[in-house]
mmCIF file of C-alpha atoms in Angstrom:
data_model
loop_
_atom_site.group_PDB
_atom_site.id
_atom_site.type_symbol
_atom_site.label_atom_id
_atom_site.label_comp_id
_atom_site.label_asym_id
_atom_site.label_seq_id
_atom_site.Cartn_x
_atom_site.Cartn_y
_atom_site.Cartn_z
ATOM 1 C CA UNK A 27 14.732 19.690 -7.813
ATOM 2 C CA UNK A 28 15.512 19.839 -4.209
ATOM 3 C CA UNK A 29 13.386 19.290 -1.047
ATOM 4 C CA UNK A 30 12.877 22.696 0.472
ATOM 5 C CA UNK A 31 14.279 23.573 3.817
ATOM 6 C CA UNK A 32 11.666 23.087 6.774
ATOM 7 C CA UNK A 33 13.433 24.770 9.380
ATOM 8 C CA UNK A 34 13.416 28.457 9.648
ATOM 9 C CA UNK A 35 14.084 30.532 12.578
ATOM 10 C CA UNK A 36 10.994 30.198 14.568
ATOM 11 C CA UNK A 37 12.084 32.983 16.847
ATOM 12 C CA UNK A 38 11.692 35.497 13.869
ATOM 13 C CA UNK A 39 8.132 33.965 13.097
ATOM 14 C CA UNK A 40 6.739 34.066 16.495
ATOM 15 C CA UNK A 41 5.404 37.188 15.578
ATOM 16 C CA UNK A 42 2.802 35.088 13.478
ATOM 17 C CA UNK A 43 -0.110 34.474 15.822
ATOM 18 C CA UNK A 44 -0.487 30.895 14.062
ATOM 19 C CA UNK A 45 3.104 30.055 14.886
ATOM 20 C CA UNK A 46 2.774 31.508 18.570
ATOM 21 C CA UNK A 47 -0.400 29.697 19.057
ATOM 22 C CA UNK A 48 1.218 26.265 17.817
ATOM 23 C CA UNK A 49 4.323 26.792 19.933
ATOM 24 C CA UNK A 50 2.282 27.526 23.039
ATOM 25 C CA UNK A 51 0.250 24.495 22.613
ATOM 26 C CA UNK A 52 3.062 22.072 21.794
ATOM 27 C CA UNK A 53 6.438 23.404 20.764
ATOM 28 C CA UNK A 54 7.623 19.913 19.906
ATOM 29 C CA UNK A 55 4.857 19.671 17.282
ATOM 30 C CA UNK A 56 6.238 22.437 15.153
ATOM 31 C CA UNK A 57 9.157 21.262 13.226
ATOM 32 C CA UNK A 58 9.564 24.395 11.221
ATOM 33 C CA UNK A 59 7.797 27.370 9.596
ATOM 34 C CA UNK A 60 8.385 29.523 6.427
ATOM 35 C CA UNK A 61 7.027 32.821 5.492
ATOM 36 C CA UNK A 62 7.488 33.475 1.802
ATOM 37 C CA UNK A 63 5.517 35.574 -0.731
ATOM 38 C CA UNK A 64 3.235 36.736 1.992
ATOM 39 C CA UNK A 65 2.409 33.197 2.631
ATOM 40 C CA UNK A 66 2.931 31.166 6.041
ATOM 41 C CA UNK A 67 3.650 27.413 5.898
ATOM 42 C CA UNK A 68 3.998 25.635 9.252
ATOM 43 C CA UNK A 69 5.663 22.204 9.434
ATOM 44 C CA UNK A 70 3.872 19.840 11.753
ATOM 45 C CA UNK A 71 5.153 16.563 13.374
ATOM 46 C CA UNK A 72 3.079 13.930 11.946
ATOM 47 C CA UNK A 73 1.715 12.543 15.070
ATOM 48 C CA UNK A 74 0.906 16.038 16.188
ATOM 49 C CA UNK A 75 -1.387 17.133 13.089
ATOM 50 C CA UNK A 76 -4.939 16.180 14.451
ATOM 51 C CA UNK A 77 -4.021 18.192 17.730
ATOM 52 C CA UNK A 78 -2.628 21.120 15.791
ATOM 53 C CA UNK A 79 -5.507 21.463 13.504
ATOM 54 C CA UNK A 80 -8.129 21.343 16.515
ATOM 55 C CA UNK A 81 -6.054 24.039 18.284
ATOM 56 C CA UNK A 82 -6.158 26.202 15.260
ATOM 57 C CA UNK A 83 -9.766 25.643 14.528
ATOM 58 C CA UNK A 84 -10.770 26.224 18.138
ATOM 59 C CA UNK A 85 -8.485 29.355 18.707
ATOM 60 C CA UNK A 86 -10.891 32.385 19.109
ATOM 61 C CA UNK A 87 -8.491 35.039 17.696
ATOM 62 C CA UNK A 88 -7.436 32.562 14.710
ATOM 63 C CA UNK A 89 -10.687 30.424 13.927
ATOM 64 C CA UNK A 90 -9.387 28.367 11.121
ATOM 65 C CA UNK A 91 -12.808 26.788 10.554
ATOM 66 C CA UNK A 92 -12.454 25.627 7.214
ATOM 67 C CA UNK A 93 -10.291 22.966 5.424
ATOM 68 C CA UNK A 94 -9.834 24.371 1.799
ATOM 69 C CA UNK A 95 -7.714 21.411 0.179
ATOM 70 C CA UNK A 96 -5.261 18.818 0.667
ATOM 71 C CA UNK A 97 -2.644 17.776 -1.672
ATOM 72 C CA UNK A 98 0.428 16.003 -1.962
ATOM 73 C CA UNK A 99 4.059 16.040 -3.312
ATOM 74 C CA UNK A 100 6.438 13.210 -3.968
ATOM 75 C CA UNK A 101 9.969 14.283 -3.369
ATOM 76 C CA UNK A 102 11.680 10.756 -4.657
ATOM 77 C CA UNK A 103 14.407 10.246 -4.041
ATOM 78 C CA UNK A 104 14.603 12.432 -0.992
ATOM 79 C CA UNK A 105 13.716 11.142 2.355
ATOM 80 C CA UNK A 106 11.219 11.715 3.750
ATOM 81 C CA UNK A 107 9.642 11.178 0.524
ATOM 82 C CA UNK A 108 6.101 12.629 0.739
ATOM 83 C CA UNK A 109 4.651 16.114 1.767
ATOM 84 C CA UNK A 110 1.368 16.352 2.647
ATOM 85 C CA UNK A 111 -0.071 19.979 2.368
ATOM 86 C CA UNK A 112 -3.065 21.284 3.977
ATOM 87 C CA UNK A 113 -4.642 24.531 3.234
ATOM 88 C CA UNK A 114 -6.661 25.922 6.151
ATOM 89 C CA UNK A 115 -9.115 28.901 5.966
ATOM 90 C CA UNK A 116 -10.506 31.281 8.462
ATOM 91 C CA UNK A 117 -14.214 32.637 7.403
ATOM 92 C CA UNK A 118 -13.616 34.958 10.331
ATOM 93 C CA UNK A 119 -10.494 36.846 9.518
ATOM 94 C CA UNK A 120 -10.283 35.787 5.890
ATOM 95 C CA UNK A 121 -6.818 34.282 6.114
ATOM 96 C CA UNK A 122 -5.230 31.100 4.620
ATOM 97 C CA UNK A 123 -2.396 28.952 6.365
ATOM 98 C CA UNK A 124 -0.616 26.237 5.026
ATOM 99 C CA UNK A 125 0.322 23.186 7.245
ATOM 100 C CA UNK A 126 2.762 20.565 5.969
ATOM 101 C CA UNK A 127 3.544 17.024 7.151
ATOM 102 C CA UNK A 128 6.472 15.034 6.107
ATOM 103 C CA UNK A 129 6.071 11.336 5.549
ATOM 104 C CA UNK A 130 8.575 8.550 5.027
ATOM 105 C CA UNK A 131 8.332 6.478 1.839
ATOM 106 C CA UNK A 132 8.160 3.247 3.519
ATOM 107 C CA UNK A 133 4.950 3.588 5.119
ATOM 108 C CA UNK A 134 3.453 7.046 4.424
ATOM 109 C CA UNK A 135 0.534 7.328 6.863
ATOM 110 C CA UNK A 136 -0.942 10.151 8.789
ATOM 111 C CA UNK A 137 -4.152 10.405 10.764
ATOM 112 C CA UNK A 138 -7.460 11.670 9.170
ATOM 113 C CA UNK A 139 -9.005 15.082 9.386
ATOM 114 C CA UNK A 140 -12.490 13.799 9.171
ATOM 115 C CA UNK A 141 -13.182 14.195 12.819
ATOM 116 C CA UNK A 142 -12.351 17.951 12.566
ATOM 117 C CA UNK A 143 -13.543 18.685 9.163
ATOM 118 C CA UNK A 144 -15.864 15.875 7.481
ATOM 119 C CA UNK A 145 -15.131 17.397 4.010
ATOM 120 C CA UNK A 146 -11.469 16.140 4.425
ATOM 121 C CA UNK A 147 -12.976 12.871 3.262
ATOM 122 C CA UNK A 148 -12.936 13.379 -0.480
ATOM 123 C CA UNK A 149 -9.360 15.259 -0.277
ATOM 124 C CA UNK A 150 -7.936 12.430 1.627
ATOM 125 C CA UNK A 151 -9.297 9.668 -0.636
ATOM 126 C CA UNK A 152 -7.980 11.559 -3.718
ATOM 127 C CA UNK A 153 -4.408 11.793 -2.151
ATOM 128 C CA UNK A 154 -4.705 8.105 -1.090
ATOM 129 C CA UNK A 155 -5.742 7.137 -4.493
ATOM 130 C CA UNK A 156 -3.074 9.083 -6.611
ATOM 131 C CA UNK A 157 0.049 9.042 -4.196
ATOM 132 C CA UNK A 158 -0.871 5.953 -1.950
ATOM 133 C CA UNK A 159 -0.601 7.949 1.470
ATOM 134 C CA UNK A 160 -2.957 6.249 4.130
ATOM 135 C CA UNK A 161 -4.965 8.315 6.269
ATOM 136 C CA UNK A 162 -5.377 6.540 10.048
ATOM 137 C CA UNK A 163 -9.174 6.331 11.124
ATOM 138 C CA UNK A 164 -10.457 7.354 7.606
ATOM 139 C CA UNK A 165 -14.112 6.262 7.593
ATOM 140 C CA UNK A 166 -14.046 4.955 3.737
ATOM 141 C CA UNK A 167 -10.332 4.956 2.359
ATOM 142 C CA UNK A 168 -11.003 3.703 -1.046
ATOM 143 C CA UNK A 169 -10.364 4.614 -4.592
ATOM 144 C CA UNK A 170 -12.217 7.948 -5.705
ATOM 145 C CA UNK A 171 -10.706 8.442 -9.151
ATOM 146 C CA UNK A 172 -8.998 5.239 -10.615
ATOM 147 C CA UNK A 173 -10.650 2.188 -11.100
ATOM 148 C CA UNK A 174 -11.056 -0.128 -7.947
ATOM 149 C CA UNK A 175 -8.688 -2.747 -9.668
ATOM 150 C CA UNK A 176 -5.990 -0.272 -10.624
ATOM 151 C CA UNK A 177 -2.482 -1.227 -9.729
ATOM 152 C CA UNK A 178 -0.317 1.605 -8.149
ATOM 153 C CA UNK A 179 -0.586 5.074 -7.654
ATOM 154 C CA UNK A 180 -0.163 7.154 -10.746
ATOM 155 C CA UNK A 181 1.209 10.395 -9.353
ATOM 156 C CA UNK A 182 4.090 8.795 -7.590
ATOM 157 C CA UNK A 183 7.468 9.688 -9.250
ATOM 158 C CA UNK A 184 8.268 5.895 -9.713
ATOM 159 C CA UNK A 185 5.335 5.104 -11.407
ATOM 160 C CA UNK A 186 5.786 3.813 -14.860
ATOM 161 C CA UNK A 187 4.737 6.610 -17.362
ATOM 162 C CA UNK A 188 2.870 4.153 -19.502
ATOM 163 C CA UNK A 189 1.413 2.229 -16.490
ATOM 164 C CA UNK A 190 2.136 -1.283 -15.471
ATOM 165 C CA UNK A 191 2.051 -3.725 -18.356
#
């Protein structure tokens, strides 16, 4: 399975308020966007994630005030290897938005969203535990599903099917 292309013509997607909002905030932070099956995904530069989320949360018209989920995909052998996916929700407009951040396999790390949404705590711990993605400034980045003495991250594609022996 090939890594899906991140960049779609942003000019066409400016009609979406979320894309326009982020481009107005910091055009360099938006790496691309995709509108498929009536769902909008915006690719955000790794170092701009926290700022993008704050912008989307505080925008009066958009009001993405809830973080519904965080998950990850391991695209090995492609580089960037990891894609961390954030599902945002607006309790005002009842709309979902997907933000995606791509991370290198060498040192997969991105800023924690716990300062914006405290509920990110457990989602980030799960992604850390299963994929090995680190969340900078996380208050307690420890295993949540696997035993503390477990070696490796079992949802990585290079993890042995029967575990390390």
